Short mmCIF file of C-alpha atoms and ligand atoms in Angstrom, two decimals:
data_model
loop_
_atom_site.label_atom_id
_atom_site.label_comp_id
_atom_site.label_asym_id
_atom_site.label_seq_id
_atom_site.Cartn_x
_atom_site.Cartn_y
_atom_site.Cartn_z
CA UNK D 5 -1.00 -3.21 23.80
CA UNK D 6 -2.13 -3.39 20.16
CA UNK D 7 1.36 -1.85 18.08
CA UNK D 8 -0.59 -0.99 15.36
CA UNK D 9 -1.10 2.96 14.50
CA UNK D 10 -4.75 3.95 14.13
CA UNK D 11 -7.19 1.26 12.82
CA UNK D 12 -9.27 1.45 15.48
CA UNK D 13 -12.63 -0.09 13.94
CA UNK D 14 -10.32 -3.51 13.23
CA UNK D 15 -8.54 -3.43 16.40
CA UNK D 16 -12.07 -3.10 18.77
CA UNK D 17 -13.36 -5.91 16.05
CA UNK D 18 -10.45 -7.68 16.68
CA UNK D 19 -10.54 -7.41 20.37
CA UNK D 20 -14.42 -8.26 20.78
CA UNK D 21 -13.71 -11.57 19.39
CA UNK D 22 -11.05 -12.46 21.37
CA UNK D 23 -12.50 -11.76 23.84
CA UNK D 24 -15.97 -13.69 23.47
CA UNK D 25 -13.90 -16.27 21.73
CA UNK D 26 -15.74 -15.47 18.82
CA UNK D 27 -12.85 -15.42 16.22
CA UNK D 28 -13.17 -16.30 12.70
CA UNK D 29 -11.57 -18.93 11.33
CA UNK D 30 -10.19 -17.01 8.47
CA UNK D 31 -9.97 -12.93 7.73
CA UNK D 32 -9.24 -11.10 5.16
CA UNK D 33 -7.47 -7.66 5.53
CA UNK D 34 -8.05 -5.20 2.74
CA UNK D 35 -6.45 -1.84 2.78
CA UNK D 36 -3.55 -0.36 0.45
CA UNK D 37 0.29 -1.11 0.85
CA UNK D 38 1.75 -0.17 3.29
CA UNK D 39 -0.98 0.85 5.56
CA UNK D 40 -0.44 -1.65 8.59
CA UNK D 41 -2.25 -4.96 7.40
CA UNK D 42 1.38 -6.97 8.21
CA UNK D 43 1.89 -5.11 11.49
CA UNK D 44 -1.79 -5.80 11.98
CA UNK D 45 -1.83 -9.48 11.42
CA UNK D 46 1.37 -9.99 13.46
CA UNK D 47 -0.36 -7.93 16.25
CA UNK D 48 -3.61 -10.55 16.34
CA UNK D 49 -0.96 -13.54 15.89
CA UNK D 50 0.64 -11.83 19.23
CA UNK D 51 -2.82 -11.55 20.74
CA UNK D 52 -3.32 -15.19 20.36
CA UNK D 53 -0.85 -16.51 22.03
CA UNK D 54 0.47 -14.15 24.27
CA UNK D 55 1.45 -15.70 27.96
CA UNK D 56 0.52 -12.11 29.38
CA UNK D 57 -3.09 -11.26 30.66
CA UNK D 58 -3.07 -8.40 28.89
CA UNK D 59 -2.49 -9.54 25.74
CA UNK D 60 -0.77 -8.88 22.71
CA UNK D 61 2.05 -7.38 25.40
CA UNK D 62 4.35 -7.34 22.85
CA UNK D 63 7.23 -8.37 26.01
CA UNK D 64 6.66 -11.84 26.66
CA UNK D 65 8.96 -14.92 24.61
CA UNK D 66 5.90 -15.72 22.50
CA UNK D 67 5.50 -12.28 21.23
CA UNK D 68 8.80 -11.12 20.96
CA UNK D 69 9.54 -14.56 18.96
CA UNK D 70 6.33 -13.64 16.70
CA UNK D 71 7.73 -9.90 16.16
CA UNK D 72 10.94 -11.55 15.21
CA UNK D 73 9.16 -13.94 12.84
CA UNK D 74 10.77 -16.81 14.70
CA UNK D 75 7.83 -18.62 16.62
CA UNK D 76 7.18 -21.63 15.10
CA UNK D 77 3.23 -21.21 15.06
CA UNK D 78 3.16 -18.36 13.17
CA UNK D 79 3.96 -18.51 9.27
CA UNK D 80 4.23 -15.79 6.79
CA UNK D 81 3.44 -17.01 3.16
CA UNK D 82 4.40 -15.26 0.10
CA UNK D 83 5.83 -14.45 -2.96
CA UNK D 84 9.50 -14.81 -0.67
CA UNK D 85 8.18 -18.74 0.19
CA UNK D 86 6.95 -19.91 3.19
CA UNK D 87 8.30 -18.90 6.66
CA UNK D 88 12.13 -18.46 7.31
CA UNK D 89 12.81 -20.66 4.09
CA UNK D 90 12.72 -17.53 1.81
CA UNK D 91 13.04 -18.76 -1.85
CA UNK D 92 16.67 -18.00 -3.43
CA UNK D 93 14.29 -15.71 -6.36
CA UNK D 94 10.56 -14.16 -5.36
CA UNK D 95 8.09 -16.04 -7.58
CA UNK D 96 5.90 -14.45 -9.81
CA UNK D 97 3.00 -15.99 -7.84
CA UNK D 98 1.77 -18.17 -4.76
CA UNK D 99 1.88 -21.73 -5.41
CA UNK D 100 0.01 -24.76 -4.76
CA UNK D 101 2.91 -25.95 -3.20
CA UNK D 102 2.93 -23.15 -0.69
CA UNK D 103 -0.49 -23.72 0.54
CA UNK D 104 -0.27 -27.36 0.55
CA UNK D 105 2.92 -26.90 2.64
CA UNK D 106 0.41 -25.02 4.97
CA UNK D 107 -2.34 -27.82 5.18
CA UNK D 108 0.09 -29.78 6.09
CA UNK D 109 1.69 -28.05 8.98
CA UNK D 110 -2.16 -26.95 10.20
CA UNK D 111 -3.05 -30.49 10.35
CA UNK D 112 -0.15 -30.88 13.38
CA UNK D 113 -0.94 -29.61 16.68
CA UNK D 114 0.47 -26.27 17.67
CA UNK D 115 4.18 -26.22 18.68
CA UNK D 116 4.63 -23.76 21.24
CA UNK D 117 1.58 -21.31 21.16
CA UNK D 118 -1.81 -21.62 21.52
CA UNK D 119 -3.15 -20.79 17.92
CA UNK D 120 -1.36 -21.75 14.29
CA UNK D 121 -1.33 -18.47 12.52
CA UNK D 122 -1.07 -18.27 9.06
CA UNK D 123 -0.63 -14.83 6.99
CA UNK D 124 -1.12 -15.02 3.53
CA UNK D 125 0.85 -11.52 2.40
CA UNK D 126 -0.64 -10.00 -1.23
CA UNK D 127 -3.20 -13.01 -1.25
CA UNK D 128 -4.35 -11.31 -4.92
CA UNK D 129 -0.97 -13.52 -5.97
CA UNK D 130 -2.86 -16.63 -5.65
CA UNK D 131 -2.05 -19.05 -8.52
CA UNK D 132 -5.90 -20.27 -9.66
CA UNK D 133 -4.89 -23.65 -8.54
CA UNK D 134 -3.67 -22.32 -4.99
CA UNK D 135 -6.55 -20.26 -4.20
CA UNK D 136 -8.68 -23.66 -5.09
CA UNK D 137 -6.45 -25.56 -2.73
CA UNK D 138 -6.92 -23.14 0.04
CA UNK D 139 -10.58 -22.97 -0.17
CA UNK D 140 -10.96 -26.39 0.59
CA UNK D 141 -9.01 -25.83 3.42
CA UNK D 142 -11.24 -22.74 4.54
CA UNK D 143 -14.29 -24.43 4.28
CA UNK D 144 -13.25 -27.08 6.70
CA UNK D 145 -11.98 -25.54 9.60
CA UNK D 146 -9.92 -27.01 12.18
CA UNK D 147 -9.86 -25.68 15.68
CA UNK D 148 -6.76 -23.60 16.80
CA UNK D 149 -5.73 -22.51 12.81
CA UNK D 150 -6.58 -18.94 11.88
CA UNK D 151 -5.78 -17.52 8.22
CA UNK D 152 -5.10 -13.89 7.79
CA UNK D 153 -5.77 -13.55 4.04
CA UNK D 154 -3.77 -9.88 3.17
CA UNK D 155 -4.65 -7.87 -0.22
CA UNK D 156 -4.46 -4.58 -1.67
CA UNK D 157 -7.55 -5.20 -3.76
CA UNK D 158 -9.88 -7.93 -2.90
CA UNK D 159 -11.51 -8.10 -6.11
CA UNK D 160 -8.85 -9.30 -7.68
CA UNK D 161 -9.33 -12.36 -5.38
CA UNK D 162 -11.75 -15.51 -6.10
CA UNK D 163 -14.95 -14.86 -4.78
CA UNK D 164 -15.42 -18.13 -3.43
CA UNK D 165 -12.32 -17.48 -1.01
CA UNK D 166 -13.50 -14.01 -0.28
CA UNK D 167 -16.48 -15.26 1.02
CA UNK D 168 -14.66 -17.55 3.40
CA UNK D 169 -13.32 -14.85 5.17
CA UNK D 170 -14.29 -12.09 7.55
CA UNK D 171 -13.76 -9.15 5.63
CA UNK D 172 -11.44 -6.12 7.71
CA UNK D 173 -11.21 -3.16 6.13
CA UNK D 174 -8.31 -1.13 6.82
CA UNK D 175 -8.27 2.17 5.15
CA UNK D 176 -5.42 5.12 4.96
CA UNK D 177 -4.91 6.94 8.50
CA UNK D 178 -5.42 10.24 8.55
CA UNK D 179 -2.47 12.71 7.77
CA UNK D 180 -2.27 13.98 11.28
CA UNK D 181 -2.30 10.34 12.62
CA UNK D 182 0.88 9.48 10.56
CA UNK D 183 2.27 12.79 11.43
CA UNK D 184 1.93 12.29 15.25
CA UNK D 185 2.80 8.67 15.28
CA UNK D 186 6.25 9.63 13.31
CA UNK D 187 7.09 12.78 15.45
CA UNK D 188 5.98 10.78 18.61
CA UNK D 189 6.74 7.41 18.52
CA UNK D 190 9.56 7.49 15.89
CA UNK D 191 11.19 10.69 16.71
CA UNK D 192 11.07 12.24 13.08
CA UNK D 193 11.18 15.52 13.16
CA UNK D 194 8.24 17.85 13.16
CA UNK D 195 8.91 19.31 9.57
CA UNK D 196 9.85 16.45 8.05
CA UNK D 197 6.88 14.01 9.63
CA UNK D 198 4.45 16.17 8.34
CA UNK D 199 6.11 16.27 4.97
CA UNK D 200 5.87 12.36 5.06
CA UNK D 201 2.66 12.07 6.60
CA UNK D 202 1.12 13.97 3.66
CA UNK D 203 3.34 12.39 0.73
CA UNK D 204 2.47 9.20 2.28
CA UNK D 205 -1.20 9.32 1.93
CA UNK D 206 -2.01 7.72 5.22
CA UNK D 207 0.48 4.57 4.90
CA UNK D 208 2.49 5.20 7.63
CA UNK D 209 4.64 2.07 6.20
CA UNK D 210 5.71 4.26 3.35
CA UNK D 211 6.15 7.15 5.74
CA UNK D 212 8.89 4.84 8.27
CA UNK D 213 10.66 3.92 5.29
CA UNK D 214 10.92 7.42 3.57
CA UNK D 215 12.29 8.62 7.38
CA UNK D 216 14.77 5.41 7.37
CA UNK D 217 15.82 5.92 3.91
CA UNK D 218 16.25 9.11 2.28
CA UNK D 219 17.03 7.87 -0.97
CA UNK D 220 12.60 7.77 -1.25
CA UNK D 221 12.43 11.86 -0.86
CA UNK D 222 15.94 12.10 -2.86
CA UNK D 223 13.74 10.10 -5.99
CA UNK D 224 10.71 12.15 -5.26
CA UNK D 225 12.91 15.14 -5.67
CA UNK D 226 14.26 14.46 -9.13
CA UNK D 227 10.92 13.31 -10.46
CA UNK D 228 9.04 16.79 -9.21
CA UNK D 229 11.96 18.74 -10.70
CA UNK D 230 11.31 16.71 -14.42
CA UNK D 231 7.58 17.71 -13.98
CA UNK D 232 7.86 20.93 -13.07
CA UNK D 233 10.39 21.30 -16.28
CA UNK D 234 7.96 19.79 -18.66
CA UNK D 235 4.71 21.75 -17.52
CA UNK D 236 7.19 24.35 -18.92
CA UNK D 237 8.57 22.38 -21.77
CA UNK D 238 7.80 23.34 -25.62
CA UNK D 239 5.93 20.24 -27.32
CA UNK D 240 9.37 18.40 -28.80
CA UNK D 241 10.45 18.27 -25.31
CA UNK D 242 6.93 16.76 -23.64
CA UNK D 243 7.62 13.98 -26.52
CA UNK D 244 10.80 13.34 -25.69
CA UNK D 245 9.95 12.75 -21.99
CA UNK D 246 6.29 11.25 -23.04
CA UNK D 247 8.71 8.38 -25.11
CA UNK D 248 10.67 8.05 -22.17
CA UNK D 249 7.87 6.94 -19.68
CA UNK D 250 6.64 4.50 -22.80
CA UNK D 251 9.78 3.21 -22.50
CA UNK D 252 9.37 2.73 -18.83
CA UNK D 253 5.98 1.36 -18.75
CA UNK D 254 7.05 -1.76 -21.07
CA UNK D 255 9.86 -2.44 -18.13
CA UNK D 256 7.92 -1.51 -15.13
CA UNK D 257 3.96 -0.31 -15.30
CA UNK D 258 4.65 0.33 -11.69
CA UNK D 259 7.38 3.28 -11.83
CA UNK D 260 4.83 5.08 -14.60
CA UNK D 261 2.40 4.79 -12.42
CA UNK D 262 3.72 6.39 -9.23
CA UNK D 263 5.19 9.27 -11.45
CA UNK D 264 1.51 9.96 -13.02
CA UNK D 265 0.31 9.57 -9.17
CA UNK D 266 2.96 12.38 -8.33
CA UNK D 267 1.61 14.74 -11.38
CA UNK D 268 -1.94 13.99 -9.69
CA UNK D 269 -0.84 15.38 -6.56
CA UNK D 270 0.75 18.33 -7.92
CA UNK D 271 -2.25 19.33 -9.72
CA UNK D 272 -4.73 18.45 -7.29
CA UNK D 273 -2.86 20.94 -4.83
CA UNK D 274 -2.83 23.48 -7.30
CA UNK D 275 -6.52 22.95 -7.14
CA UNK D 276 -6.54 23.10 -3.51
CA UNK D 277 -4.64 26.24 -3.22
CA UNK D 278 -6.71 28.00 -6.31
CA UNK D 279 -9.63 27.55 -3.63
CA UNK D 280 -7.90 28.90 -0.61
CA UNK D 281 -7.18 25.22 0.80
CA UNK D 282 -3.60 25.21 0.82
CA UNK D 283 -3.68 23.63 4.63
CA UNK D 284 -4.79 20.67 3.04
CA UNK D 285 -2.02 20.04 0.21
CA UNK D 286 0.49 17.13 -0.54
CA UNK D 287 3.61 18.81 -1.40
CA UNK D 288 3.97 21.10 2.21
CA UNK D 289 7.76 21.51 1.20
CA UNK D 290 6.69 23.29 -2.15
CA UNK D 291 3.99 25.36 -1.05
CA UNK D 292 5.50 28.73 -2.67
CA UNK D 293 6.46 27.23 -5.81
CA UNK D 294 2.54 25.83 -5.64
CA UNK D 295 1.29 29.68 -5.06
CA UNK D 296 3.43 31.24 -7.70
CA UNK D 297 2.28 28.38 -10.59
CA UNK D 298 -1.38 28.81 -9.89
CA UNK D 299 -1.43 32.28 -10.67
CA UNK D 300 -0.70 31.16 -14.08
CA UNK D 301 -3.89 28.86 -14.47
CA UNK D 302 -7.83 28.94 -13.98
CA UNK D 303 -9.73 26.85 -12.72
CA UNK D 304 -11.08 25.24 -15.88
CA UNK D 305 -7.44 24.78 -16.74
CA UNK D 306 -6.11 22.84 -13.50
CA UNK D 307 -9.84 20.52 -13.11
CA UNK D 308 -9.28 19.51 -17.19
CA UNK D 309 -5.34 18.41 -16.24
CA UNK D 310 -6.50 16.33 -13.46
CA UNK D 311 -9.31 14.98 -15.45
CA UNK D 312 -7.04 14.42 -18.33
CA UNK D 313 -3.93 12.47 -15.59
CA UNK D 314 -6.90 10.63 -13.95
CA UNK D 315 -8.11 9.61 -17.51
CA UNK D 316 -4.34 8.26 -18.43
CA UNK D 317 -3.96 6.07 -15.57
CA UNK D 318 -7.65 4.70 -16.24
CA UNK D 319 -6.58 3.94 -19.57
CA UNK D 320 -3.49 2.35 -18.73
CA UNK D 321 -5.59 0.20 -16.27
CA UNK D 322 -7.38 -0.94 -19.42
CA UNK D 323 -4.50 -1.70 -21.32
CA UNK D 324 -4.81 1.07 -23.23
CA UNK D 325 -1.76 1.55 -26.05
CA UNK D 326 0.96 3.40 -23.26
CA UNK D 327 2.50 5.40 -26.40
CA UNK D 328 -0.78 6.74 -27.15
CA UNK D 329 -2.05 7.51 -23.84
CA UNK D 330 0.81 9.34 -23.13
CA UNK D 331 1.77 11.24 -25.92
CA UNK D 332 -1.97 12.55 -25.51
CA UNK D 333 -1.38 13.55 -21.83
CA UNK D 334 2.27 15.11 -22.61
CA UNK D 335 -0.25 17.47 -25.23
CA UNK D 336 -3.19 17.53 -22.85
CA UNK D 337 -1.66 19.28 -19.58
CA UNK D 338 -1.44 22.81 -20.35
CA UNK D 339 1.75 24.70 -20.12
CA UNK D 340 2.57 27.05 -17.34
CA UNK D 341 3.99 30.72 -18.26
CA UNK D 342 6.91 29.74 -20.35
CA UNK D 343 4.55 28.78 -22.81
ZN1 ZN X 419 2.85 -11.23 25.01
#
């Protein structure tokens, strides 16, 4: 049985080939994080070389060895290194020496499976000179090797090497999918998995770890609170907080960028609820803090703050100046009834 939530377009893909013995020699997993393209990849590393007949069964010593990333066949690559031999730091990027590592080992038979499996995790890392190394190796196949190739955003990958590769699309789940999965599978309870199922946009990864780990909702917590203090902050104060994410963004472009994410949510269910759709907002756990502010705003007003948070992050995309960008959003999104 397949472990992967949802997916269902791969996994029939997935299982067509196998079974015609139709595979590719080399796919390429796009979806964003968190969404099951690891889980996935391990799964159809399982599936070929599970000693089962129904296979992956996820039981037998060849895929409980693979779930354990300890069979010897199947190799995850990197920016931790290759395999067990984590590097001591994470790189910045996957090396040449990685994938030559991996031409190597796929030029020796198979140790104890049936297929060598190699998954190439955040394959957008690619050094230039890596992803030129592994094309060679994906335009001449050898028989019994099978690259999983695993991005976020395959257009930040050679074209040349996306070509190689049989494209699998794997896109968010739907929030009742994630929902069901937690409260079934996981045990989360029901509040809480819908909560996460809806904060975690269909990446039931993010979801698992959020229910593991509450420190996620504690952070989520303390960020709302700031934004809900500076929608009713006087201008001084939206500076003050517009120099601190400036000040953010030159250490981590990351952080800025999940807290303008957040704003986008909170605004886009503002919209949601201003249209009678509350059923289908983010923040379930706020929803009468979400009523009360919207009676404050129009229409106009809440589509011009998401155009004007959706413009930011564009900008910052570009590589816009950060100070600028935001100082002009901390003016743009209009104050709440404080102001
Ligand atoms: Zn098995």
């Amino acid at each position: 049985m397949w472990q992967v939530v949802g997916h269902g377009m791969a996994v029939s893909l997935l299982e067509r080939s196998l079974e015609r013995g139709l595979l590719a020699h080399a796919y390429l997993f796009v979806g964003p994080p968190h969404v099951g393209k690891m889980t996935l990849a391990l799964n159809l590393a399982q599936a070929l070389n599970c000693e089962a007949a129904e296979s992956p069964c996820g039981e037998c010593v060849s895929c409980q060895k693979i779930a354990l990333a300890k069979h010897a066949d199947v190799q995850v690559i990197g920016l931790v290194g290759n395999g067990n031999r984590a590097d001591a730091k994470p790189r910045a990027e996957i090396g040449i020496d990685q994938i030559r590592e991996i031409q190597h080992s796929s030029s020796l038979p198979p140790f104890e499976g049936r297929y060598k499996v190699f998954i190439i995790d955040g394959a957008e890392q690619l050094s230039t000179e890596a992803a030129n190394c592994l094309l060679k190796t994906l335009e001449e196949p050898v028989g019994m090797v099978i690259y999983l190739l695993l991005t976020t955003n395959d257009r930040l990958l050679p074209a040349t090497v996306v070509s190689r590769c049989q494209r699998v699309e794997l896109p968010p789940l739907a929030a009742g999918e994630v929902e069901a999965a937690l409260n079934g599978r996981w045990g989360v309870e029901s509040r809480k998995a819908k909560l996460l199922a809806r904060l975690s946009h269909g990446c039931l990864g993010w979801a698992l770890s959020a229910a593991l780990d509450d420190g996620l909702l504690q952070q989520r917590a303390e960020r709302m609170g700031r934004l809900l203090d500076i929608i009713n902050a006087d201008y001084e104060e939206r500076f003050t907080y517009g120099a601190q994410l400036v000040a953010q963004f030159s250490q981590n472009r990351g952080l800025v960028q999940e807290v303008l994410d957040l704003w986008l949510d909170w605004w886009h269910d503002l919209l949601l609820v201003k249209v009678g759709s509350s059923d289908a907002i983010t923040n379930v756990d706020l929803e009468a803090t979400l009523v009360e502010m919207t009676r404050g705003y129009n229409l106009g007003q809440i589509k011009d703050a998401i155009n004007s948070i959706q413009g930011a992050e564009r900008q910052l995309r570009q590589n816009a100046n950060p100070r600028l960008v935001l100082e002009v959003l901390m003016l743009s999104i209009p104050g709440g009834k404080y102001e």
